[in-house]
Coordinates of C-alpha atoms in Angstrom, one line a residue:
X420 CA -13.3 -28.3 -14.1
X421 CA -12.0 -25.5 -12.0
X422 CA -8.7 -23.6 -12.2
X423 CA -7.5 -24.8 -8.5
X424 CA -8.3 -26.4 -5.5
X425 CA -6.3 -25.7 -1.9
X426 CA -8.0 -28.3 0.7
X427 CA -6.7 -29.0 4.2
X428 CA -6.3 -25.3 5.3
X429 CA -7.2 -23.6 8.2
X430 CA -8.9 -20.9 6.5
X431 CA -8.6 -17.1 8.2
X432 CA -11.5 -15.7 5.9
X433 CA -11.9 -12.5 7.4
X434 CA -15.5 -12.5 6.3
X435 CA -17.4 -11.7 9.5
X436 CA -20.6 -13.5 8.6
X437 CA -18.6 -16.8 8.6
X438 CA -15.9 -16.8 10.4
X439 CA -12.4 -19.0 10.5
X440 CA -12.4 -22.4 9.0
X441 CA -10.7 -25.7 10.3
X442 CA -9.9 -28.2 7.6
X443 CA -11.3 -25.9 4.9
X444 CA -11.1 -26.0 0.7
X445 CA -11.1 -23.6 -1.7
X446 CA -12.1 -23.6 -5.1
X447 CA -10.7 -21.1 -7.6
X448 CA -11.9 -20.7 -11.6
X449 CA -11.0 -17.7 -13.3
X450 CA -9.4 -15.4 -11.4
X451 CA -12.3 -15.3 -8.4
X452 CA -13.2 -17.4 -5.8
X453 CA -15.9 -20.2 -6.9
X454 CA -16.5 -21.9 -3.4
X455 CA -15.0 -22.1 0.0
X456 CA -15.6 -24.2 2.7
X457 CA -15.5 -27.6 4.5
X458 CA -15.8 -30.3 1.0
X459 CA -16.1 -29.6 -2.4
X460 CA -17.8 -31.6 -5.5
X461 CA -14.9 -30.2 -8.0
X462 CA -12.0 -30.8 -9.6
X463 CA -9.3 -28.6 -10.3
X464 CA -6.3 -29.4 -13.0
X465 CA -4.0 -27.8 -9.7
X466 CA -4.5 -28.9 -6.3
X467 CA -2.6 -27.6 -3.0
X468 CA -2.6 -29.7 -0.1
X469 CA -1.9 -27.0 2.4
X470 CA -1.9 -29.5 5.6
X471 CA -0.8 -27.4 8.6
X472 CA -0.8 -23.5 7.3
X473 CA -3.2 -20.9 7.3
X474 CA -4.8 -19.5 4.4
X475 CA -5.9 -16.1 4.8
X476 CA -6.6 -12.6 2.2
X477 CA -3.6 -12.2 0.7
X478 CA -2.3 -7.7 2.3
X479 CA -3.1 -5.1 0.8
X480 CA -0.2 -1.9 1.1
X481 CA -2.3 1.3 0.9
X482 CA 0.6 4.0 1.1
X483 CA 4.0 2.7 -1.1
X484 CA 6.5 4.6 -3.1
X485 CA 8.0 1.1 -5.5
X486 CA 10.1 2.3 -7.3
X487 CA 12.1 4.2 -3.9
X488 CA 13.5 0.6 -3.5
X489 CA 16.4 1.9 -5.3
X490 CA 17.0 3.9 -2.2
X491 CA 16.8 1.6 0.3
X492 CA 19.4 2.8 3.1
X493 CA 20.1 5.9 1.6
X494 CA 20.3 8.8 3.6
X495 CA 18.8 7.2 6.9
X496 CA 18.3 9.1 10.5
X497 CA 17.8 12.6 9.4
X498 CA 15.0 15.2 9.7
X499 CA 11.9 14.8 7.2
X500 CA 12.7 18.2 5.3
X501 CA 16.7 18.0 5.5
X502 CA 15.8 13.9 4.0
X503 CA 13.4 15.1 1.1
X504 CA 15.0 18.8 0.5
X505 CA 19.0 17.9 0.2
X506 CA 18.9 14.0 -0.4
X507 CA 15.7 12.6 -1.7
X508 CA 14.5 15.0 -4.4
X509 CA 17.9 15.8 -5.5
X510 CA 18.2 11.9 -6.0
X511 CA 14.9 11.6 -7.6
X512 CA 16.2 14.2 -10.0
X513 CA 18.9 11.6 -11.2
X514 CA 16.3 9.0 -12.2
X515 CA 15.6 7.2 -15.3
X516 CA 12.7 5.0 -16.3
X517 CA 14.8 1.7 -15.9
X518 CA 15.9 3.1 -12.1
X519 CA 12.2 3.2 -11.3
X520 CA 11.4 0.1 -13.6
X521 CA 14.0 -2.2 -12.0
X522 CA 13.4 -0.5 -8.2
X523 CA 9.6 -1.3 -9.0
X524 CA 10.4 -5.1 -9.9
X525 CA 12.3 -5.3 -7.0
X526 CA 9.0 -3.7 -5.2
X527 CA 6.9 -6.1 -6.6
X528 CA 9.6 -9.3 -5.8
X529 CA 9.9 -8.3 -1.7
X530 CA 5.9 -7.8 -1.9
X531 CA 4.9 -11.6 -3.4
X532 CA 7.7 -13.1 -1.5
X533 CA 6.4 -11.7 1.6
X534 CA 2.3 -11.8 1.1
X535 CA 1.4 -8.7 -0.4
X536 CA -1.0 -8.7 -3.3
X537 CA -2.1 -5.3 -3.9
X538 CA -0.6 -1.9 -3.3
X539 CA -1.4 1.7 -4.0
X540 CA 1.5 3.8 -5.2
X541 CA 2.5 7.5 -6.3
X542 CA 5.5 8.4 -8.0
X543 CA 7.4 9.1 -10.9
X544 CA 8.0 7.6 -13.9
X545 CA 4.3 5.8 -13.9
X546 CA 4.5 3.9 -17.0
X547 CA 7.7 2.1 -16.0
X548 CA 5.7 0.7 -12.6
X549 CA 2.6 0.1 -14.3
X550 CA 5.3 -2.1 -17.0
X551 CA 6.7 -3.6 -13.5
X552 CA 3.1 -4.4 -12.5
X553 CA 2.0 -6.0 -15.4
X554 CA 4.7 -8.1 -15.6
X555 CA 5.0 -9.5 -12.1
X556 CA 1.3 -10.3 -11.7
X557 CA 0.6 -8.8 -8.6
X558 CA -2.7 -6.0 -8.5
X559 CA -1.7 -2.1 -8.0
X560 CA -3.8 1.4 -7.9
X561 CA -1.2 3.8 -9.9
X562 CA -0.6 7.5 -9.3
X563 CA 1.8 9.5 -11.2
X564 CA 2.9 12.4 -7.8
X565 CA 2.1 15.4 -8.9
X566 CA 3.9 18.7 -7.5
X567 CA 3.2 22.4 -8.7
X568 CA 4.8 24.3 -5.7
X569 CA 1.8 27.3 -6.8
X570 CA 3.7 27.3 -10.3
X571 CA 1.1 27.1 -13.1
X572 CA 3.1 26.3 -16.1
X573 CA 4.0 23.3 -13.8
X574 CA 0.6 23.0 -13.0
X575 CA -0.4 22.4 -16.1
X576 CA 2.3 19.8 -17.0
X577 CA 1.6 17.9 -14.2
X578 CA -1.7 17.4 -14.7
X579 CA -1.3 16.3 -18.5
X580 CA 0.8 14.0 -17.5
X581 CA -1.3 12.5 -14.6
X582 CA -4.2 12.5 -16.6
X583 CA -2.3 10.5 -19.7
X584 CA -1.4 8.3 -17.3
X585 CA -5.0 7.3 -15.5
X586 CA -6.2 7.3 -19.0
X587 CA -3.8 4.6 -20.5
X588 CA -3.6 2.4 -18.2
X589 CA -6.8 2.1 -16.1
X590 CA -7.9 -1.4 -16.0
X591 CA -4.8 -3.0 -17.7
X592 CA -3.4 -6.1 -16.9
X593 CA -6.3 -8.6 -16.9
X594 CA -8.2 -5.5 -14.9
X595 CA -5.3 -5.9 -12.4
X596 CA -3.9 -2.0 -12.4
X597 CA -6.4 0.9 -11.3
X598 CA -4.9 4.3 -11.8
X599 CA -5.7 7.1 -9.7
X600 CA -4.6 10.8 -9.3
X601 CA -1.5 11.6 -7.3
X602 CA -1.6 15.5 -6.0
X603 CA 1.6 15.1 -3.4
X604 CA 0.2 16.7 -0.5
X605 CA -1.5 20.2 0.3
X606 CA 1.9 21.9 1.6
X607 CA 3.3 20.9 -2.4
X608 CA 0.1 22.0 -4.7
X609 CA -1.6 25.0 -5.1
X610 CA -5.4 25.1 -4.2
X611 CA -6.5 26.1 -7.8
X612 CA -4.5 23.1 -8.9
X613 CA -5.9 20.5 -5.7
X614 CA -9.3 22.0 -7.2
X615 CA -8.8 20.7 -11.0
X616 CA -7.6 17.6 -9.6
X617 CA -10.3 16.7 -7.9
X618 CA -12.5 17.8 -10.7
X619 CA -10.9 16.0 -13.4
X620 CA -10.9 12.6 -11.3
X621 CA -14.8 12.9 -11.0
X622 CA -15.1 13.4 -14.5
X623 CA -12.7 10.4 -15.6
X624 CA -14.2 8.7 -12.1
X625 CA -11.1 7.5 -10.1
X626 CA -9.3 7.8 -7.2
X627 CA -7.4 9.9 -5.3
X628 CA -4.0 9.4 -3.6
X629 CA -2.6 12.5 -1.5
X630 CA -0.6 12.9 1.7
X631 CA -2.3 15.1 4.6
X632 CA -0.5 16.1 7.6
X633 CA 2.4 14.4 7.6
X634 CA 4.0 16.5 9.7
X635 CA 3.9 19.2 12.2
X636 CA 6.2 21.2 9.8
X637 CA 2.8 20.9 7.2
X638 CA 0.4 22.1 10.0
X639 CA 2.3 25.3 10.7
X640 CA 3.1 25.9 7.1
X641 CA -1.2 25.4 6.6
X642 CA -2.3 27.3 9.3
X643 CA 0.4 29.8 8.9
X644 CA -0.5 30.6 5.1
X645 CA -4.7 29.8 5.1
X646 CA -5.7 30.2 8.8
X647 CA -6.1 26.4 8.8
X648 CA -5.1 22.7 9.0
X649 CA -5.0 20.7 6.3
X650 CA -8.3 18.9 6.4
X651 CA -10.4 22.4 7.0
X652 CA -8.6 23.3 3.7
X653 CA -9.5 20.4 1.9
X654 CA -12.7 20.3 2.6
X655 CA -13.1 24.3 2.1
X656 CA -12.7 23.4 -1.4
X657 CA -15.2 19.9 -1.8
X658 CA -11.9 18.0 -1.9
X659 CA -13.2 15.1 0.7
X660 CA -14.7 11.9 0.0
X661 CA -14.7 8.2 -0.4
X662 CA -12.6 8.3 -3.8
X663 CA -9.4 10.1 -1.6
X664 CA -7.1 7.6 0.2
X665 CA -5.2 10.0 2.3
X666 CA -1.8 9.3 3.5
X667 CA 0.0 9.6 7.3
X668 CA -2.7 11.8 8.9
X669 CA -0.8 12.1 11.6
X670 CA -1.9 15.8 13.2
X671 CA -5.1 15.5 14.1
X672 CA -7.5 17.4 16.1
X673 CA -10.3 15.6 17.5
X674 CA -12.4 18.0 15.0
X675 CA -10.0 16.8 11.8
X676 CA -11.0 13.2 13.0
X677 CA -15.0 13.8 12.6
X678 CA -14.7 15.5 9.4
X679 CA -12.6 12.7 7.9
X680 CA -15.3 10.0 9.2
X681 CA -18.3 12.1 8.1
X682 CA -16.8 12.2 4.9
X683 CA -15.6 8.2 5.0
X684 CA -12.1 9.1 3.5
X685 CA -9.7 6.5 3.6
X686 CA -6.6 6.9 6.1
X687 CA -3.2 5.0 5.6
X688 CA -1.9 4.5 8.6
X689 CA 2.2 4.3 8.1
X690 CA 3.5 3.4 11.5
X691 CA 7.3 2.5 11.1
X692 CA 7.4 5.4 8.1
X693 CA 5.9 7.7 10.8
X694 CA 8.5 6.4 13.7
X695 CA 11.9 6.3 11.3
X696 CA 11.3 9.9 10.5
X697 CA 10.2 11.2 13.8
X698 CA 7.2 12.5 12.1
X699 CA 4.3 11.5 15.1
X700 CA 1.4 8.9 16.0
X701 CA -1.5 8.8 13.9
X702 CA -4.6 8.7 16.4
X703 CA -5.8 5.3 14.8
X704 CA -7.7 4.2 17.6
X705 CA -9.6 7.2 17.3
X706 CA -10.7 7.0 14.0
X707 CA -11.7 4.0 14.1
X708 CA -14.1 4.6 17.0
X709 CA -15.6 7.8 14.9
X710 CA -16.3 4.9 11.8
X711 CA -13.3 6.6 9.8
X712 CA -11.9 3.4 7.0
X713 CA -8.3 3.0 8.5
X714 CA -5.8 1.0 6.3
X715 CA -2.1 0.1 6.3
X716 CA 0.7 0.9 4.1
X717 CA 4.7 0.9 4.3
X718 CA 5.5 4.4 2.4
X719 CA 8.6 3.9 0.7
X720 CA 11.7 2.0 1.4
X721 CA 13.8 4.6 2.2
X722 CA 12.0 5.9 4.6
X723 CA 11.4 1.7 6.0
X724 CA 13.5 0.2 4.6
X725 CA 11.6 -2.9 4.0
X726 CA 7.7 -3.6 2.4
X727 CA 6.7 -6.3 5.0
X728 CA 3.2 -5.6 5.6
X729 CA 3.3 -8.3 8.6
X730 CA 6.1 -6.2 10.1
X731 CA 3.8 -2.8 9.7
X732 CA 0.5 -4.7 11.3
X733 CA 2.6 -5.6 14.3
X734 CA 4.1 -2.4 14.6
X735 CA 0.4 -0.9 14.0
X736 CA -0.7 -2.4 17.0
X737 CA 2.1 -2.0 19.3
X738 CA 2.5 1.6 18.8
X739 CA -1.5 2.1 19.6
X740 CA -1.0 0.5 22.2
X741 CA 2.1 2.5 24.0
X742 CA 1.0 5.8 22.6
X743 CA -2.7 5.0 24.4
X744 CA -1.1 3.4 27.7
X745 CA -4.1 0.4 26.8
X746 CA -3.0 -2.7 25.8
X747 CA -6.4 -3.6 24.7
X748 CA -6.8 -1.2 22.0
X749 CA -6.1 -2.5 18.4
X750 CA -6.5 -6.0 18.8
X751 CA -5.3 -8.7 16.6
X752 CA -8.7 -9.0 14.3
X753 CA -8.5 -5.2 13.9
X754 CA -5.2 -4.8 12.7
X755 CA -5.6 -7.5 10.1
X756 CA -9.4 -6.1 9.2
X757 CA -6.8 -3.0 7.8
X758 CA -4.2 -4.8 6.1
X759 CA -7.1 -6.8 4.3
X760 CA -10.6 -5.5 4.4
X761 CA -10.0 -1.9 4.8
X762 CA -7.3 -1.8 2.5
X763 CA -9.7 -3.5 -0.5
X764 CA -12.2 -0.9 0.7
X765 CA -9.7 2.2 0.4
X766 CA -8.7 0.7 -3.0
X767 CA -12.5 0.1 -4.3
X768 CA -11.1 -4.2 -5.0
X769 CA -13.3 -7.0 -4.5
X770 CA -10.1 -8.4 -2.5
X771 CA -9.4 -8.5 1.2
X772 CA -11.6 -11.0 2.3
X773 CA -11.9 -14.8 1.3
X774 CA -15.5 -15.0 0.2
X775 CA -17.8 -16.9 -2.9
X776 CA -17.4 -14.0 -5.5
X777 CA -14.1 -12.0 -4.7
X778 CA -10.4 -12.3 -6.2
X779 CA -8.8 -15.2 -5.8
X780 CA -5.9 -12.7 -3.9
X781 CA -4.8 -15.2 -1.0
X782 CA -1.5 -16.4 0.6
X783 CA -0.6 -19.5 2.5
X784 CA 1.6 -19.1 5.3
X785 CA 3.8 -22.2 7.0
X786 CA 2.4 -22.3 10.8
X787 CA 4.8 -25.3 11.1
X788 CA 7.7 -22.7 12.5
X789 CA 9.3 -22.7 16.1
X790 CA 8.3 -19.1 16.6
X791 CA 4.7 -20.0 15.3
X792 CA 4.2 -23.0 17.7
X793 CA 2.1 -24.1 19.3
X794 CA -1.0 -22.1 18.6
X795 CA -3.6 -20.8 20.5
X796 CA -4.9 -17.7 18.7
X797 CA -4.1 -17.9 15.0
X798 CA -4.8 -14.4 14.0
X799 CA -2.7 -13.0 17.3
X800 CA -0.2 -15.1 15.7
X801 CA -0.2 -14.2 12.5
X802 CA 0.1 -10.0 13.6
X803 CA 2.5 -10.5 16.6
X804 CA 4.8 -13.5 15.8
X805 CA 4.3 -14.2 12.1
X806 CA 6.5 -12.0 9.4
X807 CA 6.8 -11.7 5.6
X808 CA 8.9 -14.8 5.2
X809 CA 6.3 -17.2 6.7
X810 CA 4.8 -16.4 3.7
X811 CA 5.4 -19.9 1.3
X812 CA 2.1 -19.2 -1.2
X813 CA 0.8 -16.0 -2.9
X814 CA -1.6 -16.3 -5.7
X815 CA -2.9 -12.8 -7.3
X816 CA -6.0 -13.3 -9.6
X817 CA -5.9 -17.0 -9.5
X818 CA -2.6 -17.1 -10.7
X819 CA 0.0 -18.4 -8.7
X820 CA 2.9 -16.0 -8.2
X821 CA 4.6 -17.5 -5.8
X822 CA 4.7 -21.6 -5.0
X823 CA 6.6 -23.6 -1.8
X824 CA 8.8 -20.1 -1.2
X825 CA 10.0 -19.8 -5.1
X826 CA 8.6 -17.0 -7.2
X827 CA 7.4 -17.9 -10.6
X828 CA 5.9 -15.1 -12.1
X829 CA 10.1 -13.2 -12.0
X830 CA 13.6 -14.3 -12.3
X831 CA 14.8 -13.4 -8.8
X832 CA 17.7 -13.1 -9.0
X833 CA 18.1 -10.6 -12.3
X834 CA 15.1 -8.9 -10.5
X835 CA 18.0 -8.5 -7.6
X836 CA 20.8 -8.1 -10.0
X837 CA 19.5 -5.5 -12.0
X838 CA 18.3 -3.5 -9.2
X839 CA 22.1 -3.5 -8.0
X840 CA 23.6 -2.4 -11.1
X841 CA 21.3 0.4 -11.6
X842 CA 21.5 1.6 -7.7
X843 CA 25.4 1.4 -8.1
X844 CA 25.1 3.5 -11.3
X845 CA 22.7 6.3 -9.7
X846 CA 24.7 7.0 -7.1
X847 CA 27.8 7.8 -9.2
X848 CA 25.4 10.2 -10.8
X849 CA 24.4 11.7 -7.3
X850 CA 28.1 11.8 -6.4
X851 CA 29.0 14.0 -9.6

């Protein structure tokens, strides 16, 4: 007997060899997907009769700082450096492991509710998100952000602690967490220290998370102190590959785009991050013509203020389209090939796609809406109409998270509670 069946579901698999199905089922044992299609000979001990939604890959947020929840509407509409230098990192100097814990939950709460299964984050604090992680049931690539400003004392430090961090708790929670290194960006560490990095990742083979042009401000300061851009540097020193997920890269040269398809890096493409803080429009349509792996991600939430990945897909493709003056470019399909396929790809998960095989990491979303009717292009209405709370399913590993709109795997509201309390409490400190 299987775990679960879901049967009377239009079926978005995003699995190009087989396309959508109408009327589709389901069948999940074990955490993975057993068989999908138009009848099934099983029987589960949990069926869903989703009549009338869509059942689609559950997204996948490449780019996310959780635990910066706790800062949601602090310090809004102000320049990048004077946000990071005199709010943000002074604030992030105040924090405790139960901020980031209960700013994480609170993370992982607005992502289930709103159809997010997976996400890959760098911050601080590591343990207490990987804790959060565990706890909610939802799957997450882990970085600890490391920072060594050319300081190698600090150097040093940060990489001890990053490494006892990838080393603990890679592969924890049922295989659910992947940790990966977390060098901030190029501007922030040292090359000797963006060397070792890289190095000590290949040797304890995971990932890496970094952020790469940004901004203008990170251009100048490269080209001003090296003679070149950021992804020149990078790859002066064997940094590129298909174990870095590479955040923003939003100043590119038409050269910068070639080297980071030739050396199939994965980009996170942070639209509404990108727009909030004035910081520029990634080339995405670019990329993905030179065969460069573009994904979506949200950044933190106090620099978007919210984690809706639906939200980000729609803004994904509207921006492409303004900043190209083509409406064509960045279709529907495309946009959610990122949020699902691209993103599993960037993450190295068997998720993003609804196939015999993969992680049972799916979501059912409630077509039967006023601003979802009628229907005449589901996927064009799932990345310009549809939004986070259409979201009424999310199951993570065959485990149901989230059932009918109520979230099963946390309390809500002490989730919410908490995270007030504590946000109260930090700013007090900030204030003093």
């Amino acid at each position: 007997m299987a775990d679960m069946i879901i049967k009377n579901v239009y079926i978005l698999t995003m699995d190009p060899s087989v396309g959508d199905i109408e009327n589709g089922v389901v069948v999940i044992e074990n955490g993975m997907i057993k068989e999908i299609g138009t009848s099934t000979q099983c029987s589960a001990e949990k069926v869903i009769d989703a009549k009338g939604s869509v059942l689609m890959p559950g997204l996948i947020n490449t780019h996310c700082h959780a635990g910066m929840t706790i800062f949601r509407g602090y310090a809004d509409d102000m320049q990048l450096q004077d946000w990071l230098e005199n709010h943000i990192w002074p604030a992030e100097a105040q924090l405790t492991d139960e901020d980031i814990y209960a700013g994480t939950r609170l993370a992982c709460l607005e992502m289930i509710r709103s159809g997010t299964v997976a996400f890959a984050d760098m911050y601080i604090h590591e343990n207490k998100v990987a804790q959060a992680v565990d706890e909610a049931g939802i799957r997450a690539a882990l970085s600890y952000g490391m920072i060594d400003f050319g300081n190698k004392e600090k150097a040093d430090k940060e990489l001890k602690e990053g490494s006892a961090f990838v080393k603990e708790w890679n592969g924890k929670a049922d295989g659910r967490i992947d940790t990966m290194y977390g060098p901030h960006a190029p501007n922030t560490c040292s090359r000797d220290f963006l060397i070792r990095v890289k190095e000590q990742a290949v040797k304890d083979n995971v990932k890496i998370h970094i952020h790469v042009l940004e901004t203008e401000a990170e251009l100048n300061y490269m080209k001003e102190n090296f003679g070149v851009c950021s992804i020149h540097f990078l790859k002066g020193i064997d940094f590129w590959g298909p174990d870095i997920l590479a955040a923003h890269c939003v100043w590119l040269s038409d050269g910068d785009i070639r080297i980071l398809a030739e050396y199939d890096v994965n980009i996170s493409h942070n639209p509404i991050s990108n727009m909030k803080l004035a910081s520029g429009i990634c080339p995405v349509s670019k990329l993905l013509e030179a065969g460069a792996n573009v994904c979506i991600g949200t950044d933190g939430c106090a620099s978007n203020n919210n984690l809706d990945m639906f939200e980000e897909m729609r803004t994904a493709a509207l921006l492409q389209k303004v900043s190209t003056m083509d409406p064509t470019v960045l279709p529907a399909r495309k946009v959610l090939e990122m949020a699902t396929i691209n993103g599993a790809k960037a993450l190295g998960i068997k998720s993003g796609m609804l196939k015999e095989g993969y992680n049972a990491d799916m979501i059912i979303v409630d077509m039967n809406k006023p601003h979802l009717t009628p229907v005449y292009d589901v996927a064009s209405h799932l990345v310009y109409a549809a939004s986070g709370k259409d979201v009424k399913t999310t199951i993570v590993n065959g485990k149901v998270l989230m059932e009918e709109g109520k979230v099963l795997s946390l309390d809500e509201q002490e989730v919410i509670d908490i995270a007030i309390q504590r946000s109260k409490e930090l700013i007090l400190k900030i204030n003093n």
